[in-house]
Short mmCIF file of C-alpha atoms in Angstrom, two decimals:
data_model
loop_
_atom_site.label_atom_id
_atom_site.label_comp_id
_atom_site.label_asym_id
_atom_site.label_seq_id
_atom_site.Cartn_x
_atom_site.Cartn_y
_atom_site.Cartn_z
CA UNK A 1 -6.33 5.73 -9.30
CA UNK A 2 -9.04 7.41 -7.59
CA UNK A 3 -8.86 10.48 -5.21
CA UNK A 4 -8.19 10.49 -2.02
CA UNK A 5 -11.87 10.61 0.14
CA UNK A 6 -13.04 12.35 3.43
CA UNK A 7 -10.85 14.65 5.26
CA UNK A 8 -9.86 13.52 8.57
CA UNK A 9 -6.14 12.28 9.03
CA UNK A 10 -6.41 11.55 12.45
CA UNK A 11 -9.25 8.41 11.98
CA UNK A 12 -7.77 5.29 12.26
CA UNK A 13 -7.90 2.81 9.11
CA UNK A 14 -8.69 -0.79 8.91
CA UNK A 15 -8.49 -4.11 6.64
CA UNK A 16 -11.78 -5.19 4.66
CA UNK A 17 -12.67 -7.46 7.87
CA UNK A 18 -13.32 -3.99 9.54
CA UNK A 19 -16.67 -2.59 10.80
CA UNK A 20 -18.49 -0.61 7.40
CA UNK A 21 -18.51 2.04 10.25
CA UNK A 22 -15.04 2.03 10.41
CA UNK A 23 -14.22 2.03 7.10
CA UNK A 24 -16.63 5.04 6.43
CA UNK A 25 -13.95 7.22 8.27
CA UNK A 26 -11.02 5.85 6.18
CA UNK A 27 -9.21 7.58 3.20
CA UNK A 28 -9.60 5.66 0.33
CA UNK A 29 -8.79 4.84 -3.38
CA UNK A 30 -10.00 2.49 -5.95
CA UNK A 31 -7.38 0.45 -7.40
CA UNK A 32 -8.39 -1.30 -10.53
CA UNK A 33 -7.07 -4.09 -9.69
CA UNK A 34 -8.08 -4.72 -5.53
CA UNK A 35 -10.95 -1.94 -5.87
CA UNK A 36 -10.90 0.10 -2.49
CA UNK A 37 -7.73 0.81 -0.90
CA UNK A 38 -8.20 2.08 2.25
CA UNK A 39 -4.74 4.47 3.45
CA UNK A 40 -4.06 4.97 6.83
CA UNK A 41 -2.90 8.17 8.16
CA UNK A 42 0.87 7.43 8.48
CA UNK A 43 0.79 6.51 5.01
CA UNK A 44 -0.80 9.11 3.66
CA UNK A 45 2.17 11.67 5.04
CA UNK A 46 4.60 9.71 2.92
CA UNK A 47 2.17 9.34 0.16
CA UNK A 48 1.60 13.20 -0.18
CA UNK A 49 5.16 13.93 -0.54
CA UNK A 50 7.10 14.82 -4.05
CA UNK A 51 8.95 11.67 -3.26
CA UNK A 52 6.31 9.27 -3.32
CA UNK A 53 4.79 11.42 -5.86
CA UNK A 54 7.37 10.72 -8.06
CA UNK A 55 6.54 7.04 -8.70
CA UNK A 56 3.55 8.37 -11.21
CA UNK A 57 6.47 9.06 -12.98
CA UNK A 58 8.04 5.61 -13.54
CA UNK A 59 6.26 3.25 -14.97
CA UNK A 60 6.35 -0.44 -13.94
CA UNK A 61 7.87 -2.14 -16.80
CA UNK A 62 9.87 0.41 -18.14
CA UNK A 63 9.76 0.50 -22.05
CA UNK A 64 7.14 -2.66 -22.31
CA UNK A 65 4.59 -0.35 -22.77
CA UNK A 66 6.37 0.18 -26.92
CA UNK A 67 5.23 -3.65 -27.65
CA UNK A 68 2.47 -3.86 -25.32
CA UNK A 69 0.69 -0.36 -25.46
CA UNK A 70 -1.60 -1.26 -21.95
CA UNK A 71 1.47 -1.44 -20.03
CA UNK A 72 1.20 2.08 -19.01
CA UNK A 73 0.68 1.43 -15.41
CA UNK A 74 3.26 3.14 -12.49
CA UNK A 75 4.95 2.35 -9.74
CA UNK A 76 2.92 4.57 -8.04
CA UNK A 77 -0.04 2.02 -8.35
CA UNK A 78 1.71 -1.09 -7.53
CA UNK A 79 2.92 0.27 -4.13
CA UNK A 80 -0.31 1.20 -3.21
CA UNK A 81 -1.84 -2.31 -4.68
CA UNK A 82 1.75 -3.89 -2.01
CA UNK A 83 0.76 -1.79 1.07
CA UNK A 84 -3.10 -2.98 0.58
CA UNK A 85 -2.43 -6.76 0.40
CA UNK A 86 0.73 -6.36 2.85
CA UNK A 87 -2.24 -5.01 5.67
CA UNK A 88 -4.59 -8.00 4.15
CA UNK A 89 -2.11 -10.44 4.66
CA UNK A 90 -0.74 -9.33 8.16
CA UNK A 91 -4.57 -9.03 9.00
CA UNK A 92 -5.29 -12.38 8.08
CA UNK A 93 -2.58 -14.36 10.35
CA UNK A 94 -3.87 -11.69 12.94
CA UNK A 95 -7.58 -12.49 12.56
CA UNK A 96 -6.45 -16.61 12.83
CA UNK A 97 -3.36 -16.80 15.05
CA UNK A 98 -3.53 -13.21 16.55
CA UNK A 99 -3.35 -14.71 20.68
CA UNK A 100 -0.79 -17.07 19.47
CA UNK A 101 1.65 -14.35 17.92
CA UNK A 102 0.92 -11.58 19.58
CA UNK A 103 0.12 -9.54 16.11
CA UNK A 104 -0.55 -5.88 17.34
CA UNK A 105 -1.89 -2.65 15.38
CA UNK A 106 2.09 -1.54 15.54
CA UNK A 107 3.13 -4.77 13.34
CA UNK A 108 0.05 -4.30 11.07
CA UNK A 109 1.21 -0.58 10.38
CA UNK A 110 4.75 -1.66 9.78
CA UNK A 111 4.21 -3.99 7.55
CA UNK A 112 1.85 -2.15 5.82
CA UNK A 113 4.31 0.95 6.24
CA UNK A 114 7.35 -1.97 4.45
CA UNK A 115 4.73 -2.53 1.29
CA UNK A 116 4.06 1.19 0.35
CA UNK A 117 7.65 2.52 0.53
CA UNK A 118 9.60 -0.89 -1.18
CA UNK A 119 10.15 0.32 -4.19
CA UNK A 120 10.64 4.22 -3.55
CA UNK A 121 13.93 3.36 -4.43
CA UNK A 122 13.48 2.89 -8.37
CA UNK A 123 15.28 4.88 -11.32
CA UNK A 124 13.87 5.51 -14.52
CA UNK A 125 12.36 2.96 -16.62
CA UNK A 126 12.91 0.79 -13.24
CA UNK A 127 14.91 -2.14 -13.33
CA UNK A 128 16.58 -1.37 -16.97
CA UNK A 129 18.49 2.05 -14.92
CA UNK A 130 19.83 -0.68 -12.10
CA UNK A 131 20.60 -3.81 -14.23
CA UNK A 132 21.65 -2.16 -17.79
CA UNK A 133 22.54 0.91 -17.45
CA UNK A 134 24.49 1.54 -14.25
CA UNK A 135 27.04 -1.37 -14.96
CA UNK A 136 27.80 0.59 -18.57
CA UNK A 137 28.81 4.14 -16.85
CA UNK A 138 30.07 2.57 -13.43
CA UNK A 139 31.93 -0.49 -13.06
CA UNK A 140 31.20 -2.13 -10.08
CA UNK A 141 28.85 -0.42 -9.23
CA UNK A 142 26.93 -2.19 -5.92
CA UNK A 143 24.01 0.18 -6.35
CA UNK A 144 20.47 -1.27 -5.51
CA UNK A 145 17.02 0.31 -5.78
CA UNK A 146 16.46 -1.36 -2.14
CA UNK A 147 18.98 0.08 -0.71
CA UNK A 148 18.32 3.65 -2.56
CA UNK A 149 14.68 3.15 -1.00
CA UNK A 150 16.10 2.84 2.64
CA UNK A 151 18.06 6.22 2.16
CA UNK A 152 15.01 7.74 0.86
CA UNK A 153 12.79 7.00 3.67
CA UNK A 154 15.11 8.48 5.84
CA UNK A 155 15.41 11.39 3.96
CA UNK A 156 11.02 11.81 3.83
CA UNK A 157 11.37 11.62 7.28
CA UNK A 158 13.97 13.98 8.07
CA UNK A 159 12.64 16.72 4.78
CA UNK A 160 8.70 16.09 6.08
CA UNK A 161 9.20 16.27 9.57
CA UNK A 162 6.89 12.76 9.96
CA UNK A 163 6.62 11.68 13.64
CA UNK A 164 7.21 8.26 13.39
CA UNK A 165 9.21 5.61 16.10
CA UNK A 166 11.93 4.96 15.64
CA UNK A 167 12.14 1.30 15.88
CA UNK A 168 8.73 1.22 13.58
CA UNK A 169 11.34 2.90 11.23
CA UNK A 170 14.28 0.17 11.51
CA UNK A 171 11.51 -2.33 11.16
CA UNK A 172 10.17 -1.26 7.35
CA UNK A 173 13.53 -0.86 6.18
CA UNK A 174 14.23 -4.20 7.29
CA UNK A 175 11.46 -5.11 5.74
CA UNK A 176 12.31 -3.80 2.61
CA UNK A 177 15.66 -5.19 2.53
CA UNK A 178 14.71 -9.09 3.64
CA UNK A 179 15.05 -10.53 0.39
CA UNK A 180 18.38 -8.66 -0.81
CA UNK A 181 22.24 -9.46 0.53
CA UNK A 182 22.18 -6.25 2.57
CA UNK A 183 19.77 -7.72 4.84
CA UNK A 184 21.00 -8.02 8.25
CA UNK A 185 18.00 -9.76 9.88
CA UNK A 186 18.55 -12.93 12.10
CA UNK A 187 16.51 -16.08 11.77
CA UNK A 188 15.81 -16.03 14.78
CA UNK A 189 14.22 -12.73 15.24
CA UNK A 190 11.09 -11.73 17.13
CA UNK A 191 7.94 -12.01 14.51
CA UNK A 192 10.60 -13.02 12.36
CA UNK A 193 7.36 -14.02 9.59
CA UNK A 194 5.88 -10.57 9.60
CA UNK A 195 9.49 -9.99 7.37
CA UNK A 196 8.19 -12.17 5.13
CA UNK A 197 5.23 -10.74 4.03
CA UNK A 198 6.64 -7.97 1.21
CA UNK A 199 9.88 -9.16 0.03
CA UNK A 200 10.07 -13.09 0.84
CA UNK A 201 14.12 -13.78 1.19
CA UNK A 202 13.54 -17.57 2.36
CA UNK A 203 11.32 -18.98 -0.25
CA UNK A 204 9.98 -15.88 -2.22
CA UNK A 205 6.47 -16.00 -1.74
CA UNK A 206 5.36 -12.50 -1.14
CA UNK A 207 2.71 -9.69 -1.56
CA UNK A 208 4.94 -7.70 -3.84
CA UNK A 209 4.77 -11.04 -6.77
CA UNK A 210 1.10 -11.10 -5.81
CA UNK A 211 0.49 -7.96 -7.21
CA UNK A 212 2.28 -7.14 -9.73
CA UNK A 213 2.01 -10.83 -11.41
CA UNK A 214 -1.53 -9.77 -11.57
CA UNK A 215 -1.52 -5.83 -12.21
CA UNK A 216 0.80 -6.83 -15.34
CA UNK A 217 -0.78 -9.59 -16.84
CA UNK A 218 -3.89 -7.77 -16.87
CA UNK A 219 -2.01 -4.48 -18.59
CA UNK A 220 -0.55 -6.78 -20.81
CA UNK A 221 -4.03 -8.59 -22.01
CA UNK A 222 -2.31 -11.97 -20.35
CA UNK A 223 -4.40 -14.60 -18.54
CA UNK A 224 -3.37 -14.65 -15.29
CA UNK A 225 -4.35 -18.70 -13.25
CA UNK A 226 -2.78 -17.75 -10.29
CA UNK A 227 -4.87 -17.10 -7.62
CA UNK A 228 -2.65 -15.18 -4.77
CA UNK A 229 -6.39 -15.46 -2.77
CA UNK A 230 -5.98 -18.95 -2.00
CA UNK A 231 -2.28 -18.70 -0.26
CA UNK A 232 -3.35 -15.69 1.86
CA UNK A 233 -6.57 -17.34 3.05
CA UNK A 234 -4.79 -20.85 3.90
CA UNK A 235 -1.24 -19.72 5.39
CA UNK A 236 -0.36 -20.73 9.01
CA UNK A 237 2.68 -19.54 11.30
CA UNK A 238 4.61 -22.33 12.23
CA UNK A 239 7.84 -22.02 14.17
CA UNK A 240 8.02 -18.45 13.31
CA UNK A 241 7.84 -19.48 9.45
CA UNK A 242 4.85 -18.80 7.11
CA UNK A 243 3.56 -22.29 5.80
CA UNK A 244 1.34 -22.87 3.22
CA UNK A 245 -1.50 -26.04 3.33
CA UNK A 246 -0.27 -29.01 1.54
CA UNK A 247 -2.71 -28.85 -0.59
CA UNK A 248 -1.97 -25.40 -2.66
CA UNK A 249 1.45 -27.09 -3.64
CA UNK A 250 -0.23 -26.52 -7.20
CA UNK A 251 -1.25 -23.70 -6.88
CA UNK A 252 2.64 -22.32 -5.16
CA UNK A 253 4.06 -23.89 -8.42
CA UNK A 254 1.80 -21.58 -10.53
CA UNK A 255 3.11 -18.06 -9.03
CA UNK A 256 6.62 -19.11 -10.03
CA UNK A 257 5.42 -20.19 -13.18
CA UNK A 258 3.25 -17.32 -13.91
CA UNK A 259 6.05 -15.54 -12.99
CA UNK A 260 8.75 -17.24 -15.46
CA UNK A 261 6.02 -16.71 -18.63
CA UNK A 262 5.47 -13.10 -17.87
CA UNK A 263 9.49 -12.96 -17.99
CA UNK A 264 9.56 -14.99 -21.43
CA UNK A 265 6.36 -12.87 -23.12
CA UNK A 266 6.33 -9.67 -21.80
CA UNK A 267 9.79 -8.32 -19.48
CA UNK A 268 12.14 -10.24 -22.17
CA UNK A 269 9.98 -10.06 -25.28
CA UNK A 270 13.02 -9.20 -27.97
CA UNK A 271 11.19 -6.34 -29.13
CA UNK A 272 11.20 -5.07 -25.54
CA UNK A 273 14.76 -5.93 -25.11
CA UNK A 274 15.77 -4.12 -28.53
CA UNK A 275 14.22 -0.88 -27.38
CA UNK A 276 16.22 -1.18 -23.90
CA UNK A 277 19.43 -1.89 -25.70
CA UNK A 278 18.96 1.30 -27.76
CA UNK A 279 17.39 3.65 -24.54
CA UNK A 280 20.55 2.08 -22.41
CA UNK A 281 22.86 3.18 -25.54
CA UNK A 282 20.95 6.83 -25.49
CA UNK A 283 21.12 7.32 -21.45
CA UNK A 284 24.93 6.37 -21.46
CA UNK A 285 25.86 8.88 -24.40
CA UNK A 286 24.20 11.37 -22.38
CA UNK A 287 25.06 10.52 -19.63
CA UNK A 288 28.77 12.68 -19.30
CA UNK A 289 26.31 15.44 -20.54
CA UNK A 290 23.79 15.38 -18.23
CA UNK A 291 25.15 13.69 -15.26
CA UNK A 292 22.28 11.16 -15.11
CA UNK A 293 24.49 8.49 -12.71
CA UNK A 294 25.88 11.56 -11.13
CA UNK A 295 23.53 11.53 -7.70
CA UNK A 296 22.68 7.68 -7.51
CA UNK A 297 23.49 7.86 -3.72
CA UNK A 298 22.03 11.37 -2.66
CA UNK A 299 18.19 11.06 -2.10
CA UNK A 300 17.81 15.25 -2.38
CA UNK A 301 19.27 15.18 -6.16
CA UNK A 302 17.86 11.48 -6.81
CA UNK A 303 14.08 11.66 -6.39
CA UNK A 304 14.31 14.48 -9.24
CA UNK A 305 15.31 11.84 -11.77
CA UNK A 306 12.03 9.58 -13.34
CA UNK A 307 11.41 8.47 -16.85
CA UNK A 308 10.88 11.98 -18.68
CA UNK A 309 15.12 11.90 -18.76
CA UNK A 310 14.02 10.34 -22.23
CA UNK A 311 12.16 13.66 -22.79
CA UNK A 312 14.70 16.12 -21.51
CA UNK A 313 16.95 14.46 -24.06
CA UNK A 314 14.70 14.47 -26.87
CA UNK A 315 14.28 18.22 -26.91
CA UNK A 316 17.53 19.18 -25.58
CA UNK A 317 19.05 21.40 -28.16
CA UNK A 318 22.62 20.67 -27.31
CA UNK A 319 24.90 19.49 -29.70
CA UNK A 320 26.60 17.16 -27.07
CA UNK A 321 23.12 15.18 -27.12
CA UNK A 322 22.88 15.14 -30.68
CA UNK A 323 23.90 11.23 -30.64
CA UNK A 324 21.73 10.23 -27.61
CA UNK A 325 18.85 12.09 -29.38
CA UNK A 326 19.24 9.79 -32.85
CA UNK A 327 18.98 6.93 -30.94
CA UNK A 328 15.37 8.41 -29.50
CA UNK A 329 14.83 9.48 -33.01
CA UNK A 330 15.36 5.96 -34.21
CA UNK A 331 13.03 4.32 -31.65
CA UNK A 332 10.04 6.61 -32.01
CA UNK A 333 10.39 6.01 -35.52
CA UNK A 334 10.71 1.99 -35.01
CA UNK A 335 13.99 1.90 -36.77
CA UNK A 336 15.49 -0.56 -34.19
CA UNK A 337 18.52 -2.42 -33.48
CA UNK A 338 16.96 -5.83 -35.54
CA UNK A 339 17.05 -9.00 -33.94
CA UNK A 340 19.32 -11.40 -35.39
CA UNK A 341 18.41 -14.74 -33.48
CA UNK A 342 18.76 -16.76 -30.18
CA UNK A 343 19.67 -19.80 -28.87
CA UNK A 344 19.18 -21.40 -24.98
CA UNK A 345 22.19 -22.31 -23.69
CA UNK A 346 22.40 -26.29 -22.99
CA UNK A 347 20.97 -27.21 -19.81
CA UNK A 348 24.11 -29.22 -19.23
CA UNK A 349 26.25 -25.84 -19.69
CA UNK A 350 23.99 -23.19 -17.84
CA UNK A 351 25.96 -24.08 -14.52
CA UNK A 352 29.33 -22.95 -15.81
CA UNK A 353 27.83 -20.74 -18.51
CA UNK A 354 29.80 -17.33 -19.39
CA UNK A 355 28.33 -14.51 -20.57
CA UNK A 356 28.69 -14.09 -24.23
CA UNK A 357 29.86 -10.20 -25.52
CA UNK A 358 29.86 -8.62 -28.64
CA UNK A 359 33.36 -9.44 -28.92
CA UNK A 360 32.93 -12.62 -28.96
CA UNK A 361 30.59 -12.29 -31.92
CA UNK A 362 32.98 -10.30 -33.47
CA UNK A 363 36.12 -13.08 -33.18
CA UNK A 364 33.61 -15.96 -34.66
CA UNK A 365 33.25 -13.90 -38.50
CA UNK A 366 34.70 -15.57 -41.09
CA UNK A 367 36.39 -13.47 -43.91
CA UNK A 368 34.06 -11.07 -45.82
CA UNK A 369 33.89 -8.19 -47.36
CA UNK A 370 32.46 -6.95 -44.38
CA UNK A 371 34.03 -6.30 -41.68
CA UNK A 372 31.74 -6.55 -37.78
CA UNK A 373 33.03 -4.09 -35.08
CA UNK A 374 31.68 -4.33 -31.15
CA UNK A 375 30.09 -1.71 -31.96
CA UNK A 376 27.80 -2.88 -34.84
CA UNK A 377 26.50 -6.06 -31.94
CA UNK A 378 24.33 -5.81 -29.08
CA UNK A 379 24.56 -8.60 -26.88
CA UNK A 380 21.75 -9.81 -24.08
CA UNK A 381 22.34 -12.41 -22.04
CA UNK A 382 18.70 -13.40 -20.90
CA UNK A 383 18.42 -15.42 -17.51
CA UNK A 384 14.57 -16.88 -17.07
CA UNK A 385 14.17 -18.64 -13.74
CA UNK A 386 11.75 -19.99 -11.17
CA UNK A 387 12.95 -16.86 -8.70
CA UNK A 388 16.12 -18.87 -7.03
CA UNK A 389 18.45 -19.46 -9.80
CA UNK A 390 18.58 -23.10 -10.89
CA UNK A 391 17.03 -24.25 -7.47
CA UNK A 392 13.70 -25.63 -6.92
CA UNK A 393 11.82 -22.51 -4.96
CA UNK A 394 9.56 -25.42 -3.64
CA UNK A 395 12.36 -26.88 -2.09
CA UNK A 396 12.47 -24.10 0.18
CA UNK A 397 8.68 -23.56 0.88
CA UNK A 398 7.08 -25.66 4.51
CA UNK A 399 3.34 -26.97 3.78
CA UNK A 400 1.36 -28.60 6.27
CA UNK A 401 -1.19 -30.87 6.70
CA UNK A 402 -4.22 -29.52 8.44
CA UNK A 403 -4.65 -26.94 10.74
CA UNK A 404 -5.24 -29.60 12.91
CA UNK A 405 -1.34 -30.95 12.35
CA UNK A 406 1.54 -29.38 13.83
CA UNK A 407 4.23 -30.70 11.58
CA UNK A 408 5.70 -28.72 8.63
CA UNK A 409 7.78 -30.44 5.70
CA UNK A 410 8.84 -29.98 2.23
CA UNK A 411 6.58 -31.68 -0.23
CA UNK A 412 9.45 -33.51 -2.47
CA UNK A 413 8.67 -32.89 -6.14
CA UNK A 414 8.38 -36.76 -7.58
CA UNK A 415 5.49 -37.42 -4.85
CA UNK A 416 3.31 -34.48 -6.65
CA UNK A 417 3.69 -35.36 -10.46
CA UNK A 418 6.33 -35.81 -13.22
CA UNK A 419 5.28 -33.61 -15.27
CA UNK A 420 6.68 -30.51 -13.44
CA UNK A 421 10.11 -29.21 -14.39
CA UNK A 422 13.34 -30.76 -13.75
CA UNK A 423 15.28 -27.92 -14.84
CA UNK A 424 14.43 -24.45 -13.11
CA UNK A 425 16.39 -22.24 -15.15
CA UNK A 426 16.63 -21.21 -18.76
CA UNK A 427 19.58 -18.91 -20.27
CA UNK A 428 18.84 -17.22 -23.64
CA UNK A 429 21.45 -15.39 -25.89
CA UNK A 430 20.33 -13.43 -27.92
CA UNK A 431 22.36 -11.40 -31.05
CA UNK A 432 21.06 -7.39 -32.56
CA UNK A 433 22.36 -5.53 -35.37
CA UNK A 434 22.29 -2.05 -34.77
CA UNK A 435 22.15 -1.62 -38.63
CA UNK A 436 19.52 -3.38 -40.53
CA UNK A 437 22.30 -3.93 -43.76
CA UNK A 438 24.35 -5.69 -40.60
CA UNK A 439 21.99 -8.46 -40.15
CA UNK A 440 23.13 -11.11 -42.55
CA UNK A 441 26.86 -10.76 -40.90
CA UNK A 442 26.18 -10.86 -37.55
CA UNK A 443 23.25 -13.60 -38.22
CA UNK A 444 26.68 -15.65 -39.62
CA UNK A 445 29.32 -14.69 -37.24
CA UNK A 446 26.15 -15.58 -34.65
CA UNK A 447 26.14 -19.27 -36.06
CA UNK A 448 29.91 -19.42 -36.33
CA UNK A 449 30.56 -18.64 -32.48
CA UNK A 450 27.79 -21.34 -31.84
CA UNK A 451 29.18 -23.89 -34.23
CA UNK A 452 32.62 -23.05 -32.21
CA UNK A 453 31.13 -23.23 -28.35
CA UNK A 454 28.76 -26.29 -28.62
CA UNK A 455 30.08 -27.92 -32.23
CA UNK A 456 26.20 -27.30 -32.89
CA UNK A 457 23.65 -24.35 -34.09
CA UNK A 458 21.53 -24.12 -31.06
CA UNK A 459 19.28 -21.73 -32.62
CA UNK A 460 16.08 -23.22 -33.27
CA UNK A 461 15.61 -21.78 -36.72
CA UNK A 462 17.79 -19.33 -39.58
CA UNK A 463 17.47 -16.20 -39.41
CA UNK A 464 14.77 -15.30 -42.16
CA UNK A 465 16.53 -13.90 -45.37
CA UNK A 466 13.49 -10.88 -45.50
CA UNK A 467 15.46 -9.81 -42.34
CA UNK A 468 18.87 -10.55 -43.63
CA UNK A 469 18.15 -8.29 -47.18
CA UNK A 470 16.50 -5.29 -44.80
CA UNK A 471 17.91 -1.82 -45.35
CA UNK A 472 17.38 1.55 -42.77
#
């Protein structure tokens, strides 16, 4: 990221449609993926705090960066890249329909306010601390990084002293939380569409996919066909509801899509997933230790805690970390858990699909000399999907005609072509030895357990015997 330019807080800051006078007067950085960001002065007092600060130190995609080495960038970046195209996108509907919905400079610095802060919420290595490893060391645990974000923009505020109204306030965390169960917001609310703009709970099209679909394919090396441009130039209000031209229905499809590759290449990639299996295992063996889960729901103790916890372990000298810090060991020296195989889960048994454990792995061996424990098996249950489950997210999603048409519908899928998918959600299982000599027993007890669920080996291929004769 660039540094911050010129020195006056108090000039006000506008979109790319603003006077170059204007703009002069602006703070400014240059994102390398949008170029200029210009910050606005509210911003900038949450920006320059140890809080927001603190995002440098998580990066995006948590371990990805181990199998693809440009996937370095922070969260830091991508809520900058969120607040610029959450102000672009607000602008835009202002700059077309601004008379007809009343858009004022208050909604435009709330929602741009709602993109910065969204994900100020995030633990280390991102969504691997929610998803994996809070559920090991807490059992029903309820914890969210949304919800985590709310408390820590209230405690910026309060710690800072920012002047900020109140109801402005209410409004970003709502905001923030449109898209999650804890949102409280009505349908019918006033500029109910302006909550739609960072995190999209009625069809999911929203600035946050935008950017990071593109800021990590680019890290990653990935083509990216999406083009977020054309949906931001084209959308229309419509009975309080953003709507997209009839026409893009295409190009709608693609951000899902792009969205469900990037999951199967890059968030999901079994390397990636190996390396998370054995960080999770590290961060929960040090966890008694170190108290890592210990201030989940205290913003004061909680922004202190950011990726280097894999450091802190690392170098501890401790003998209660000794464990934790093998497992490090292991994965900078790329002795992983090894990947044993997969198999999707038949379309016709996804809906009533439970998830398979270690256990269960463990209960399908067959007598050998060898005998599995839970233990030896790590387990992942991989859900791919279209961003609602095994629905349709087009289903949800109003197009329109024209802007000279008042009418908004769904666009049914069979009218557009038959070669889009049918199916909108794939389930993966997927079976690791955490000892290389454990391979070709868990690759069998693997096949047995399928054999006994579907009276077929779903996995595509066998496990390759150079695998199965590996050795530490």
């Amino acid at each position: 990221m660039g540094a911050y330019c010129n020195d006056d807080l108090n000039m006000p800051v506008y979109s790319a449609g603003a006077p170059t006078n204007e703009l002069r007067f602006s703070k400014h950085v240059y994102d390398n993926v949008h170029g200029n960001i210009y910050l606005d002065p509210l911003c900038l007092k949450f920006i320059d705090t140890e809080q927001f600060q603190r995002l440098r130190e998580l990066k995006q995609l948590g371990v990805t960066n181990m199998v693809y080495p440009g996937a370095v960038h922070s969260r830091f970046e991508h809520s900058l890249g969120v607040y610029w195209l959450a102000g672009e996108s607000a602008q835009k509907l202002k700059q077309f329909q601004g008379m007809e919905l009343d858009i004022d400079k208050y909604d435009l610095q709330t929602v741009r306010l709602a993109g910065l802060l969204h994900d100020i919420g995030h633990g280390p290595f991102s969504h691997m601390f929610e998803r994996e490893f809070l559920p090991k060391v807490m059992s029903g645990c309820e914890w969210s990084h949304e919800l985590m974000s709310v408390k820590m923009i209230d405690h910026i505020v309060d710690t800072h002293n920012i002047d900020i109204d109140a109801q402005m306030l209410k409004r970003v965390k709502d905001m923030i939380l449109a898209s999650t169960e804890f949102s409280q917001l009505k349908s019918n609310a006033e500029k109910r569409f302006l909550y739609d703009i960072v995190a999209n709970g009625r069809n999911g099209i929203d600035v946050d996919k935008f950017d990071y679909l593109v800021r990590d394919s680019r890290a990653c090396g990935l083509g990216c066909n999406f083009q977020f441009q054309r949906l931001t130039e084209t959308m229309r209000v419509m009975d309080n509801e953003i709507c997209y031209r009839a026409k893009e229905y295409r190009n709608v499809h693609k951000l899902f899509a792009t969205r469900a590759d990037l999951y199967r290449t890059v968030y999901t990639h079994p390397k990636v997933k190996a390396i998370e299996l054995m960080i999770v295992d590290a961060m929960v063996k040090a966890n008694d230790y170190l108290g890592i889960s210990t201030n989940i729901d205290d913003p004061s103790e909680y922004w202190k805690l950011d990726d280097t916890i894999l450091k802190t372990i690392e170098i501890a000298p401790d003998s209660e970390l000794a464990e934790a810090k093998d497992l490090i060991l292991r994965v900078r020296r790329r002795q992983l858990y090894q990947f044993c195989n997969e198999y999707a889960v038949p379309k016709e048994k996804i809906e009533h699909f439970k998830a398979v454990t270690a256990q269960d792995i463990v209960c399908s061996q067959k007598h050998t000399s060898l005998t599995l424990k839970e233990e030896d098996i790590a387990v992942t249950n991989v859900k791919i999907d279209l961003a609602r489950g095994r629905e349709n997210p087009l289903e949800c999603i109003k197009f329109f005609k024209d802007y000279e048409s008042d009418e908004k519908f769904v666009i049914p899928e069979e009218r557009v072509s038959h070669l889009l998918p049918t199916t909108f959600q794939d389930m993966i299982v997927r079976v690791y030895a955490k000892k290389p000599e454990l391979v070709e027993a868990v690759s069998e007890a693997f096949e047995n357990f399928q054999v006994r669920t579907y009276g077929i080996k779903a996995q595509v291929h066998e496990t390759p015997e150079k695998k199965k004769r590996r050795v530490m």
